[in-house]
Tab-separated table of C-alpha atoms and ligand atoms in Angstrom:
chain	number	residue	atom	x	y	z
G	199	MET	CA	55.316	96.513	-16.192
G	200	ALA	CA	56.315	96.935	-12.522
G	201	ALA	CA	53.288	95.048	-11.371
G	202	GLY	CA	54.177	92.263	-13.887
G	203	ASN	CA	57.778	91.994	-12.585
G	204	ALA	CA	56.579	91.806	-9.019
G	205	ARG	CA	54.304	88.945	-9.982
G	206	ILE	CA	57.199	87.062	-11.610
G	207	VAL	CA	59.355	87.620	-8.528
G	208	ARG	CA	56.534	86.343	-6.364
G	209	TYR	CA	56.302	83.247	-8.585
G	210	ILE	CA	60.047	82.644	-8.307
G	211	VAL	CA	60.066	83.075	-4.552
G	212	PHE	CA	57.139	80.697	-4.249
G	213	ALA	CA	58.782	78.147	-6.547
G	214	VAL	CA	62.035	78.248	-4.589
G	215	PHE	CA	60.092	77.878	-1.341
G	216	PHE	CA	58.143	74.932	-2.761
G	217	VAL	CA	61.234	73.150	-4.041
G	218	GLY	CA	62.891	73.712	-0.689
G	219	LEU	CA	59.891	72.281	1.073
G	220	LEU	CA	59.920	69.196	-1.160
G	221	TYR	CA	63.617	68.721	-0.447
G	222	LEU	CA	63.015	68.989	3.267
G	223	VAL	CA	60.149	66.525	3.261
G	224	SER	CA	61.945	63.955	1.153
G	225	HIS	CA	65.008	64.072	3.398
G	226	THR	CA	63.344	64.004	6.757
G	227	SER	CA	60.283	61.889	6.323
G	228	TYR	CA	62.037	58.618	7.119
G	229	HIS	CA	63.164	59.926	10.454
G	230	GLY	CA	60.594	62.392	11.472
G	231	VAL	CA	57.508	63.400	9.578
G	232	GLN	CA	56.145	60.230	8.144
G	233	LEU	CA	54.189	60.522	4.923
G	234	LYS	CA	50.928	58.824	5.650
G	235	PRO	CA	50.380	55.891	3.302
G	236	GLU	CA	46.668	56.658	3.308
G	237	SER	CA	47.419	59.845	1.453
G	238	PHE	CA	48.522	57.659	-1.498
G	239	GLY	CA	45.315	55.683	-1.423
G	240	VAL	CA	46.847	52.451	-0.102
G	241	GLY	CA	46.576	50.655	3.183
G	242	LYS	CA	48.994	51.215	6.011
G	243	GLY	CA	51.945	49.487	4.602
G	244	SER	CA	55.230	51.145	5.244
G	245	SER	CA	57.420	49.010	7.381
G	246	THR	CA	59.385	52.076	8.347
G	247	SER	CA	56.564	53.602	10.325
G	248	LYS	CA	56.793	52.778	13.995
G	249	ASN	CA	53.097	53.224	14.186
G	250	THR	CA	52.491	50.624	11.533
G	251	GLU	CA	54.963	48.294	13.100
G	252	LYS	CA	53.017	48.390	16.300
G	253	GLU	CA	49.835	47.622	14.432
G	254	ASN	CA	51.532	44.775	12.660
G	255	ALA	CA	52.510	43.237	15.939
G	256	ALA	CA	49.166	43.798	17.573
G	257	SER	CA	46.948	42.647	14.763
G	258	ASP	CA	46.424	38.955	14.234
G	259	SER	CA	46.778	39.132	10.501
G	260	SER	CA	48.928	38.170	7.600
G	261	THR	CA	49.492	39.800	4.272
G	262	SER	CA	49.273	36.605	2.297
G	263	GLY	CA	46.060	35.554	3.929
G	264	SER	CA	44.406	38.728	2.833
G	265	THR	CA	45.998	38.639	-0.604
G	266	TRP	CA	44.615	35.201	-1.078
G	267	HIS	CA	41.240	36.332	0.075
G	268	ILE	CA	41.176	39.134	-2.454
G	269	THR	CA	41.915	36.655	-5.230
G	270	LYS	CA	39.240	34.364	-3.912
G	271	SER	CA	36.464	36.931	-3.720
G	272	GLY	CA	37.446	38.036	-7.209
G	273	SER	CA	36.906	34.590	-8.633
G	274	GLY	CA	33.756	34.228	-6.569
G	275	GLY	CA	32.387	37.221	-8.394
G	276	THR	CA	32.752	35.464	-11.729
G	277	GLY	CA	30.778	32.503	-10.494
G	278	SER	CA	27.857	33.211	-12.765
G	279	SER	CA	29.995	33.199	-15.902
G	280	GLY	CA	31.484	29.877	-14.868
G	281	LYS	CA	27.999	28.470	-14.622
G	282	GLY	CA	27.248	29.186	-18.243
G	283	SER	CA	30.364	27.519	-19.561
G	284	GLY	CA	30.182	24.374	-17.500
G	285	SER	CA	28.324	21.125	-17.704
G	286	GLY	CA	24.982	22.494	-16.573
G	287	SER	CA	23.913	24.723	-13.751
G	288	THR	CA	23.792	21.982	-11.166
G	289	SER	CA	27.487	21.268	-11.250
G	290	GLY	CA	28.146	24.947	-11.833
G	291	SER	CA	26.489	26.090	-8.649
G	292	GLY	CA	27.796	23.013	-6.921
G	293	ALA	CA	31.252	24.202	-7.783
G	294	THR	CA	30.692	27.577	-6.206
G	295	LYS	CA	28.986	26.258	-3.094
G	296	GLY	CA	30.896	23.047	-2.809
G	297	SER	CA	34.419	24.338	-3.074
G	298	PRO	CA	35.784	25.474	0.249
G	299	LYS	CA	36.035	29.211	0.774
G	300	THR	CA	39.295	28.757	2.598
G	301	PRO	CA	41.767	26.504	0.801
G	302	PHE	CA	43.194	24.927	3.912
G	303	GLY	CA	44.182	25.860	7.375
G	304	THR	CA	42.701	29.111	8.593
G	305	PRO	CA	44.316	32.046	6.869
G	306	LYS	CA	44.127	35.053	9.109
G	307	GLN	CA	42.058	37.775	7.614
G	308	TYR	CA	41.431	41.448	8.124
G	309	GLU	CA	37.963	42.817	8.660
G	310	ASP	CA	38.901	45.586	6.311
G	311	LEU	CA	41.320	44.412	3.628
G	312	ALA	CA	42.543	47.926	2.977
G	313	GLU	CA	44.017	47.922	6.470
G	314	ALA	CA	46.297	44.938	5.784
G	315	PRO	CA	49.980	45.767	6.256
G	316	MET	CA	52.442	44.791	3.578
G	317	ALA	CA	55.593	42.960	4.640
G	318	LEU	CA	58.260	43.924	2.157
G	319	THR	CA	61.382	42.458	3.724
G	320	PRO	CA	62.110	39.345	5.757
G	321	SER	CA	62.393	41.435	8.898
G	322	ASP	CA	58.857	42.783	8.539
G	323	ASN	CA	56.108	41.295	10.605
G	324	GLY	CA	54.093	38.735	8.624
G	325	TRP	CA	56.792	38.048	6.014
G	326	GLY	CA	56.949	34.318	6.685
G	327	ASP	CA	53.266	33.983	7.455
G	328	LEU	CA	52.140	32.254	4.247
G	329	VAL	CA	49.018	30.459	5.443
G	330	GLY	CA	49.422	28.258	8.450
G	331	ILE	CA	51.216	25.062	9.235
G	332	ALA	CA	48.885	22.110	8.751
G	333	PRO	CA	47.433	20.743	11.972
G	334	GLY	CA	47.637	17.076	12.858
G	335	PRO	CA	50.346	14.520	13.593
G	336	ARG	CA	53.403	14.027	11.407
G	337	MET	CA	54.477	10.639	10.163
G	338	ASN	CA	57.998	9.248	10.408
G	339	ALA	CA	58.603	10.213	6.801
G	340	THR	CA	60.915	11.900	4.327
G	341	PHE	CA	61.177	12.927	0.732
G	342	VAL	CA	64.048	11.260	-1.086
G	343	SER	CA	65.827	12.272	-4.270
G	344	LEU	CA	68.677	10.558	-6.033
G	345	ALA	CA	70.521	13.195	-8.006
G	346	ARG	CA	73.807	14.378	-9.459
G	347	ASN	CA	75.290	17.785	-8.748
G	348	ALA	CA	74.461	18.743	-12.325
G	349	ASP	CA	70.771	18.034	-11.602
G	350	VAL	CA	70.586	20.893	-9.126
G	351	TRP	CA	68.342	23.222	-11.128
G	352	ASP	CA	66.087	20.410	-12.321
G	353	ILE	CA	65.638	19.085	-8.804
G	354	ALA	CA	65.129	22.667	-7.622
G	355	ARG	CA	62.090	22.946	-9.894
G	356	SER	CA	60.684	19.716	-8.496
G	357	ILE	CA	61.258	20.754	-4.894
G	358	ARG	CA	59.654	24.137	-5.440
G	359	GLN	CA	56.469	22.513	-6.720
G	360	VAL	CA	56.351	19.908	-3.974
G	361	GLU	CA	56.806	22.661	-1.414
G	362	ASP	CA	54.228	25.007	-2.971
G	363	ARG	CA	51.594	22.331	-3.379
G	364	PHE	CA	52.204	20.437	-0.165
G	365	ASN	CA	55.262	20.488	2.011
G	366	ARG	CA	55.425	24.146	3.018
G	367	ARG	CA	52.538	23.303	5.349
G	368	TYR	CA	53.981	20.004	6.566
G	369	ASN	CA	57.751	20.586	6.648
G	370	TYR	CA	58.800	17.001	6.096
G	371	ASP	CA	62.523	16.257	5.776
G	372	TRP	CA	64.262	15.667	2.484
G	373	VAL	CA	67.102	13.198	1.923
G	374	PHE	CA	69.370	13.624	-1.091
G	375	LEU	CA	71.488	10.706	-2.303
G	376	ASN	CA	74.370	10.696	-4.746
G	377	ASP	CA	77.116	8.312	-5.832
G	378	LYS	CA	79.508	11.298	-5.531
G	379	PRO	CA	79.741	13.970	-2.819
G	380	PHE	CA	77.227	16.770	-3.186
G	381	ASP	CA	78.834	20.117	-3.824
G	382	ALA	CA	78.216	23.336	-1.923
G	383	THR	CA	75.897	24.800	-4.552
G	384	PHE	CA	73.674	21.750	-4.570
G	385	LYS	CA	73.372	21.832	-0.804
G	386	LYS	CA	72.829	25.574	-0.627
G	387	VAL	CA	70.115	25.693	-3.297
G	388	THR	CA	68.192	22.633	-2.164
G	389	SER	CA	68.293	23.452	1.528
G	390	SER	CA	67.015	26.944	0.793
G	391	LEU	CA	63.976	25.465	-0.954
G	392	VAL	CA	63.010	22.688	1.449
G	393	SER	CA	60.924	23.722	4.450
G	394	GLY	CA	61.970	20.672	6.482
G	395	ASN	CA	65.465	19.494	7.347
G	396	THR	CA	67.725	18.398	4.515
G	397	TYR	CA	70.240	15.566	4.611
G	398	TYR	CA	72.870	14.641	2.063
G	399	GLY	CA	74.165	11.104	1.731
G	400	GLU	CA	76.954	9.596	-0.316
G	401	ILE	CA	76.173	6.118	-1.562
G	402	PRO	CA	78.695	3.450	-0.516
G	403	ASN	CA	80.573	1.881	-3.397
G	404	GLU	CA	79.082	-1.593	-2.897
G	405	HIS	CA	75.649	-0.143	-3.694
G	406	TRP	CA	76.800	1.499	-6.914
G	407	SER	CA	79.118	-0.955	-8.664
G	408	PHE	CA	79.236	-4.315	-10.417
G	409	PRO	CA	78.797	-7.275	-8.040
G	410	ASP	CA	81.718	-9.699	-8.396
G	411	PHE	CA	79.531	-12.421	-9.929
G	412	ILE	CA	78.888	-10.270	-12.997
G	413	ASP	CA	80.803	-11.286	-16.109
G	414	GLN	CA	82.191	-7.967	-17.357
G	415	ASP	CA	82.697	-9.107	-20.942
G	416	LYS	CA	79.169	-10.379	-21.201
G	417	ALA	CA	77.811	-7.142	-19.733
G	418	LYS	CA	79.891	-5.084	-22.153
G	419	LYS	CA	78.631	-7.008	-25.177
G	420	VAL	CA	75.055	-6.424	-24.041
G	421	ARG	CA	75.671	-2.671	-23.853
G	422	GLU	CA	77.205	-2.597	-27.316
G	423	ASP	CA	74.347	-4.620	-28.735
G	424	MET	CA	71.725	-2.404	-27.079
G	425	LYS	CA	73.484	0.674	-28.373
G	426	GLU	CA	73.236	-0.665	-31.905
G	427	ARG	CA	69.570	-1.440	-31.408
G	428	LYS	CA	69.124	2.119	-30.106
G	429	ILE	CA	67.539	1.023	-26.853
G	430	ILE	CA	67.194	4.028	-24.577
G	431	TYR	CA	69.998	4.120	-21.985
G	432	GLY	CA	70.950	0.682	-23.397
G	433	ASP	CA	74.669	1.475	-23.454
G	434	SER	CA	74.766	3.272	-20.115
G	435	ILE	CA	76.577	1.814	-17.130
G	436	SER	CA	75.489	4.536	-14.697
G	437	TYR	CA	71.833	4.100	-15.624
G	438	ARG	CA	72.151	0.416	-14.704
G	439	HIS	CA	73.760	1.268	-11.362
G	440	MET	CA	70.931	3.710	-10.793
G	441	CYS	CA	68.234	1.112	-11.541
G	442	ARG	CA	69.878	-1.471	-9.289
G	443	PHE	CA	70.360	1.083	-6.526
G	444	GLU	CA	66.703	2.170	-6.642
G	445	SER	CA	65.651	-1.480	-6.716
G	446	GLY	CA	67.679	-2.742	-3.824
G	447	PHE	CA	69.578	-0.134	-1.862
G	448	PHE	CA	68.057	3.326	-1.507
G	449	PHE	CA	66.034	2.200	1.533
G	450	GLN	CA	69.170	0.680	3.111
G	451	GLN	CA	71.088	3.984	3.205
G	452	GLU	CA	72.018	5.112	6.710
G	453	LEU	CA	69.949	8.301	6.345
G	454	MET	CA	66.903	6.378	5.167
G	455	LYS	CA	67.035	4.053	8.159
G	456	ASN	CA	65.733	6.969	10.236
G	457	TYR	CA	62.352	6.813	8.530
G	458	GLU	CA	59.393	4.563	8.004
G	459	TRP	CA	57.906	6.314	4.948
G	460	TYR	CA	59.354	7.821	1.780
G	461	TRP	CA	58.167	9.899	-1.123
G	462	ARG	CA	60.424	9.715	-4.143
G	463	VAL	CA	60.946	12.877	-6.173
G	464	GLU	CA	62.939	13.096	-9.411
G	465	PRO	CA	64.318	16.151	-11.187
G	466	SER	CA	61.996	18.034	-13.566
G	467	ILE	CA	58.708	16.635	-12.382
G	468	GLU	CA	55.586	18.730	-11.970
G	469	LEU	CA	52.713	18.750	-9.499
G	470	PHE	CA	49.536	20.302	-10.835
G	471	CYS	CA	47.111	20.307	-7.915
G	472	ASP	CA	47.062	21.351	-4.283
G	473	ILE	CA	47.541	18.454	-1.921
G	474	HIS	CA	45.085	19.094	0.898
G	475	TYR	CA	45.942	16.186	3.145
G	476	ASP	CA	49.034	14.306	4.225
G	477	PRO	CA	49.663	11.363	1.843
G	478	PHE	CA	52.009	9.767	4.389
G	479	ARG	CA	49.301	9.828	7.026
G	480	PHE	CA	46.774	8.548	4.515
G	481	MET	CA	49.044	5.601	3.799
G	482	ALA	CA	49.595	4.875	7.483
G	483	GLU	CA	45.957	5.168	8.532
G	484	ASN	CA	44.698	3.107	5.612
G	485	LYS	CA	47.347	0.403	5.931
G	486	LYS	CA	48.862	1.101	2.518
G	487	LYS	CA	52.426	0.089	1.725
G	488	TYR	CA	52.974	1.269	-1.838
G	489	SER	CA	51.347	3.825	-4.128
G	490	PHE	CA	51.400	5.155	-7.671
G	491	VAL	CA	49.928	7.783	-9.970
G	492	LEU	CA	50.932	6.441	-13.389
G	493	SER	CA	51.205	2.921	-14.749
G	494	LEU	CA	52.156	1.603	-18.164
G	495	TYR	CA	53.685	-1.253	-20.147
G	496	GLU	CA	57.430	-1.758	-19.871
G	497	TYR	CA	59.706	-1.646	-22.884
G	498	VAL	CA	60.131	-5.417	-23.482
G	499	GLU	CA	63.681	-5.191	-24.832
G	500	THR	CA	64.945	-4.096	-21.431
G	501	ILE	CA	63.505	-7.060	-19.461
G	502	PRO	CA	63.337	-10.184	-21.702
G	503	THR	CA	64.098	-12.642	-18.862
G	504	LEU	CA	62.822	-10.683	-15.848
G	505	TRP	CA	59.712	-12.812	-15.511
G	506	ASP	CA	61.750	-16.041	-15.678
G	507	SER	CA	63.691	-14.721	-12.741
G	508	VAL	CA	60.472	-13.801	-10.909
G	509	ARG	CA	59.074	-17.302	-11.456
G	510	LYS	CA	62.226	-18.791	-10.046
G	511	PHE	CA	61.770	-16.594	-6.968
G	512	MET	CA	58.132	-17.651	-6.622
G	513	LYS	CA	59.194	-21.277	-6.739
G	514	ASN	CA	62.016	-20.845	-4.221
G	515	TYR	CA	60.137	-18.562	-1.831
G	516	PRO	CA	56.462	-19.528	-1.922
G	517	GLU	CA	56.146	-18.292	1.669
G	518	HIS	CA	56.615	-14.690	0.455
G	519	ILE	CA	53.824	-14.781	-2.107
G	520	VAL	CA	50.810	-13.231	-0.408
G	521	GLU	CA	47.262	-14.440	-0.819
G	522	GLY	CA	44.964	-11.832	-2.353
G	523	ASN	CA	47.850	-10.197	-4.212
G	524	SER	CA	47.743	-8.254	-7.496
G	525	MET	CA	48.855	-11.008	-9.846
G	526	PRO	CA	46.058	-10.136	-12.308
G	527	PHE	CA	47.671	-6.705	-12.674
G	528	LEU	CA	50.936	-8.347	-13.768
G	529	SER	CA	49.788	-11.370	-15.699
G	530	ASP	CA	46.831	-12.243	-17.904
G	531	ASP	CA	47.337	-15.998	-17.581
G	532	GLY	CA	47.650	-16.583	-13.878
G	533	GLY	CA	51.385	-15.954	-13.669
G	534	GLU	CA	52.652	-17.890	-16.686
G	535	ASN	CA	53.635	-14.722	-18.574
G	536	TYR	CA	54.265	-11.108	-17.641
G	537	ASN	CA	52.015	-8.580	-19.352
G	538	HIS	CA	54.677	-5.877	-18.737
G	539	CYS	CA	52.420	-3.692	-16.595
G	540	HIS	CA	54.192	-1.695	-13.942
G	541	PHE	CA	53.732	1.306	-11.704
G	542	TRP	CA	55.929	4.194	-12.763
G	543	SER	CA	58.423	4.432	-9.914
G	544	ASN	CA	59.727	7.954	-10.476
G	545	PHE	CA	56.752	8.845	-8.249
G	546	GLU	CA	56.300	6.667	-5.186
G	547	VAL	CA	54.995	7.097	-1.687
G	548	GLY	CA	55.789	3.925	0.154
G	549	ASN	CA	56.743	2.097	3.306
G	550	LEU	CA	60.466	1.652	3.908
G	551	ASP	CA	60.025	-1.090	6.473
G	552	TRP	CA	58.292	-3.173	3.814
G	553	LEU	CA	61.257	-2.679	1.454
G	554	ARG	CA	63.579	-3.667	4.299
G	555	SER	CA	61.497	-6.771	5.093
G	556	LYS	CA	62.875	-10.271	4.528
G	557	ALA	CA	60.350	-10.835	1.753
G	558	TYR	CA	61.489	-7.853	-0.293
G	559	VAL	CA	65.194	-8.354	0.405
G	560	ASP	CA	64.955	-12.028	-0.617
G	561	PHE	CA	63.134	-10.922	-3.756
G	562	PHE	CA	65.762	-8.347	-4.686
G	563	ASN	CA	68.725	-10.622	-3.923
G	564	SER	CA	67.191	-13.439	-5.931
G	565	LEU	CA	66.725	-11.185	-8.966
G	566	ASP	CA	70.125	-9.555	-8.513
G	567	GLN	CA	71.881	-12.942	-8.593
G	568	ASP	CA	70.406	-13.594	-12.028
G	569	GLY	CA	72.326	-10.582	-13.329
G	570	GLY	CA	69.587	-8.905	-15.350
G	571	PHE	CA	70.445	-5.426	-14.085
G	572	PHE	CA	73.636	-5.758	-16.178
G	573	TYR	CA	72.958	-8.517	-18.745
G	574	GLU	CA	69.753	-6.749	-19.671
G	575	ARG	CA	68.627	-3.362	-18.414
G	576	TRP	CA	66.048	-4.093	-15.749
G	577	GLY	CA	64.369	-0.974	-14.432
G	578	ASP	CA	63.470	-0.355	-10.810
G	579	ALA	CA	59.876	0.323	-11.866
G	580	PRO	CA	59.039	-3.257	-12.926
G	581	VAL	CA	61.097	-4.597	-10.014
G	582	HIS	CA	59.209	-2.547	-7.396
G	583	SER	CA	55.900	-3.183	-9.139
G	584	ILE	CA	56.278	-6.943	-9.330
G	585	ALA	CA	57.298	-7.002	-5.675
G	586	ALA	CA	54.275	-4.892	-4.702
G	587	GLY	CA	52.081	-7.058	-6.882
G	588	LEU	CA	53.182	-10.360	-5.331
G	589	LEU	CA	54.347	-9.565	-1.795
G	590	LEU	CA	51.517	-7.221	-0.784
G	591	LYS	CA	47.793	-7.674	-0.485
G	592	LYS	CA	46.075	-5.850	-3.298
G	593	GLU	CA	44.447	-3.433	-0.810
G	594	GLU	CA	47.909	-2.318	0.294
G	595	ILE	CA	48.625	-0.636	-3.054
G	596	HIS	CA	47.077	2.798	-3.450
G	597	PHE	CA	46.324	4.929	-6.480
G	598	PHE	CA	46.552	8.662	-5.674
G	599	ASN	CA	44.036	10.126	-8.104
G	600	ASP	CA	44.329	13.534	-6.485
G	601	ILE	CA	48.109	13.879	-6.795
G	602	ALA	CA	48.483	15.365	-10.267
G	603	TYR	CA	51.880	14.611	-11.701
G	604	TYR	CA	54.115	14.910	-14.730
G	605	HIS	CA	57.366	13.199	-15.580
G	606	VAL	CA	58.365	13.362	-19.206
G	607	PRO	CA	56.439	12.223	-21.245
G	608	PHE	CA	53.364	11.271	-19.192
G	609	THR	CA	50.802	13.195	-17.159
G	610	HIS	CA	48.406	12.134	-14.484
G	611	CYS	CA	45.693	14.809	-14.327
G	612	PRO	CA	42.806	13.846	-12.031
G	613	THR	CA	39.685	12.611	-13.741
G	614	GLY	CA	36.633	14.624	-12.711
G	615	GLU	CA	36.142	18.328	-13.233
G	616	GLN	CA	34.961	18.965	-9.688
G	617	THR	CA	38.103	17.350	-8.297
G	618	ARG	CA	40.331	19.505	-10.498
G	619	ILE	CA	38.492	22.666	-9.469
G	620	ASP	CA	38.497	21.810	-5.775
G	621	LEU	CA	42.235	21.099	-5.907
G	622	ARG	CA	43.046	24.164	-8.046
G	623	CYS	CA	44.755	22.071	-10.685
G	624	HIS	CA	46.554	23.591	-13.646
G	625	CYS	CA	46.909	20.473	-15.797
G	626	ASN	CA	45.043	19.998	-19.046
G	627	PRO	CA	42.616	17.081	-18.541
G	628	LYS	CA	43.260	16.062	-22.140
G	629	ASP	CA	46.804	15.142	-21.166
G	630	ASN	CA	45.643	12.585	-18.611
G	631	PHE	CA	47.227	9.229	-19.408
G	632	ASP	CA	45.163	7.071	-17.005
G	633	TRP	CA	42.566	5.743	-19.433
G	634	LYS	CA	44.628	5.693	-22.597
G	635	GLY	CA	45.441	2.377	-24.250
G	636	TYR	CA	49.049	2.249	-23.061
G	637	SER	CA	48.139	2.748	-19.394
G	638	CYS	CA	47.614	-0.160	-16.992
G	639	THR	CA	45.581	1.844	-14.486
G	640	ALA	CA	42.228	0.428	-15.687
G	641	ARG	CA	43.525	-3.043	-14.784
G	642	TYR	CA	44.262	-1.848	-11.272
G	643	PHE	CA	40.708	-0.523	-10.957
G	644	ASP	CA	39.182	-3.747	-12.323
G	645	LEU	CA	41.320	-5.980	-10.125
G	646	ASN	CA	40.364	-4.026	-7.017
G	647	GLY	CA	36.707	-3.738	-7.954
G	648	LEU	CA	36.948	0.053	-7.914
G	649	ASP	CA	34.562	2.306	-9.810
G	650	LYS	CA	36.379	4.378	-12.369
G	651	PRO	CA	35.923	8.101	-11.797
G	652	ALA	CA	33.058	9.765	-13.643
G	653	GLY	CA	34.131	11.076	-17.016
G	654	TYR	CA	36.832	8.490	-17.667
G	655	GLU	CA	35.157	7.281	-20.888
G	656	ASP	CA	35.717	10.671	-22.487
G	657	GLN	CA	39.462	10.374	-21.923
G	658	GLN	CA	40.066	6.984	-23.538
L	902	GTP	N1	73.701	10.488	-8.379
L	902	GTP	C1	73.267	10.035	-9.540
L	902	GTP	N2	71.952	10.072	-9.804
L	902	GTP	C2	71.520	9.604	-10.992
L	902	GTP	C3	72.402	9.078	-11.966
L	902	GTP	N3	71.659	8.702	-13.033
L	902	GTP	C4	70.390	8.977	-12.739
L	902	GTP	N4	70.284	9.526	-11.506
L	902	GTP	C5	69.053	9.919	-10.805
L	902	GTP	O1	68.213	8.796	-10.835
L	902	GTP	C6	66.876	9.161	-11.113
L	902	GTP	C7	66.423	8.523	-12.427
L	902	GTP	O2	67.258	8.971	-13.475
L	902	GTP	P1	66.642	9.652	-14.777
L	902	GTP	O3	67.769	10.125	-15.607
L	902	GTP	O4	65.593	10.622	-14.386
L	902	GTP	O5	66.008	8.384	-15.497
L	902	GTP	P2	64.568	8.237	-16.152
L	902	GTP	O6	63.535	8.870	-15.274
L	902	GTP	O7	64.384	6.827	-16.499
L	902	GTP	O8	64.682	9.001	-17.510
L	902	GTP	P3	64.504	10.570	-17.848
L	902	GTP	O9	64.000	11.267	-16.619
L	902	GTP	O10	63.538	10.571	-18.966
L	902	GTP	O11	65.877	10.995	-18.212
L	902	GTP	C8	66.849	10.668	-11.122
L	902	GTP	O12	66.504	11.091	-9.823
L	902	GTP	C9	68.285	11.047	-11.459
L	902	GTP	O13	68.633	12.280	-10.903
L	902	GTP	C10	73.808	9.054	-11.658
L	902	GTP	O14	74.652	8.612	-12.428
L	902	GTP	N5	74.193	9.541	-10.432
L	903	NAG	C1	61.250	6.058	12.424
L	903	NAG	O1	61.367	4.844	11.710
L	903	NAG	C2	62.631	4.213	11.829
L	903	NAG	C3	62.605	3.015	10.913
L	903	NAG	O2	61.499	2.206	11.147
L	903	NAG	C4	62.875	3.864	13.283
L	903	NAG	O3	64.131	3.269	13.411
L	903	NAG	C5	62.813	5.122	14.118
L	903	NAG	O4	62.951	4.809	15.470
L	903	NAG	C6	61.498	5.826	13.898
L	903	NAG	N1	61.517	7.097	14.583
L	903	NAG	C7	60.527	7.503	15.328
L	903	NAG	C8	60.685	8.858	15.919
L	903	NAG	O5	59.534	6.836	15.542
L	904	MG	MG1	63.552	10.833	-14.571
């Protein structure tokens, strides 16, 4: 019995000592005795260790670079299974060999991945080091978004994708335009998401109102009639101001005058693939002035007399109509009638100096005088497209196959499996609109004598 009691006492003493020890360790380790991360089976990661901090500073490494590398070598390991599922071993092994091991830039990597530190807070070394800034020159360019304060979360989604897929490595500016003042929330949220500088402009009233030559009664009757006929946005005044603004004034805003190139971004769009090069620089170096990813036929009810107006312009300003233009994209009978094809302008990368040129300004003013922005419901997409089609050489219009894009309800997902794999796309190729019957993109290819990408027949 006595021996048993002594054992129990010994147990209790030991337990009390152990608990005390635990208490001591847990309360002093952050100041004194540091628990070694290695003892938990992870790399040196604690930002609280001075030792680790020193290593962080000394080593030429980044957490994200190594994280990425782990993902990469993981998928590399499944290369053989990919081979079996694909379109034959040639393209399968081509995919493994052909795709770059580093996505872009030169992510810094550890010899031993287990040694990589983990930056947990913005003050830790390596926190902002998410693969490098892209090398090369920057163009005189900006993103531009027209938006209302209420669009903040929808534009936030768009910005996030543009940044993730492209701009975080390029840091181009972003101009926001609104017919009303932007509120503090809009500015705070958007500027937190954009890696470049952000600018907020209020549109002057003369760019967002009825010109005095518009007959208000006539315009009102049109809206009532279109409402009855259930034409989308047919009864909206603001939508008409928006279309006229995008057609004739966004590039004239004071903030936009600071740039030569623009990339238009609308709320709630999606980008599905990495963008590995600078589209602005591509445009500049290849002498492009306008670009698109989606094209389609316009809703005829919204533009019944647009082509009449265009013909009047062509007659009055023959000097602006360029030889070697894209008329066959717009008309099937040499310019007599409009086939309603247009580039979808909610995505555009283009040249602002072209839009500010006499040719384009004459074109817009001529159309504007005819009143169709209010007596009908002319969209900025056919207006921009017809201008690009007539005032530019056909080689100056570019189709960005590798910019994968969605704006409700259409998707451009690059044709060609290898392209989608190389660009790490997450769009479903079945959703690609390019070769469907209601797309005009095949006309663009035919007109320019371009070979359609391999595999397009399967998507018709
Ligand atoms: N500031 C402001 N921006 C507007 C207004 N109406 C539309 N916009 C913007 O103009 C662009 C086009 O408007 P949307 O409503 O997207 O028109 P849409 O693309 O034809 O149609 P959905 O996207 O399908 O609704 C978007 O960037 C909108 O944020 C407006 O009254 N004020
Ligand atoms: C950028 O382009 C605008 C418009 O063409 C021009 O006024 C401005 O000087 C340019 N800025 C630079 C830095 O080249
Ligand atoms: Mg839209």
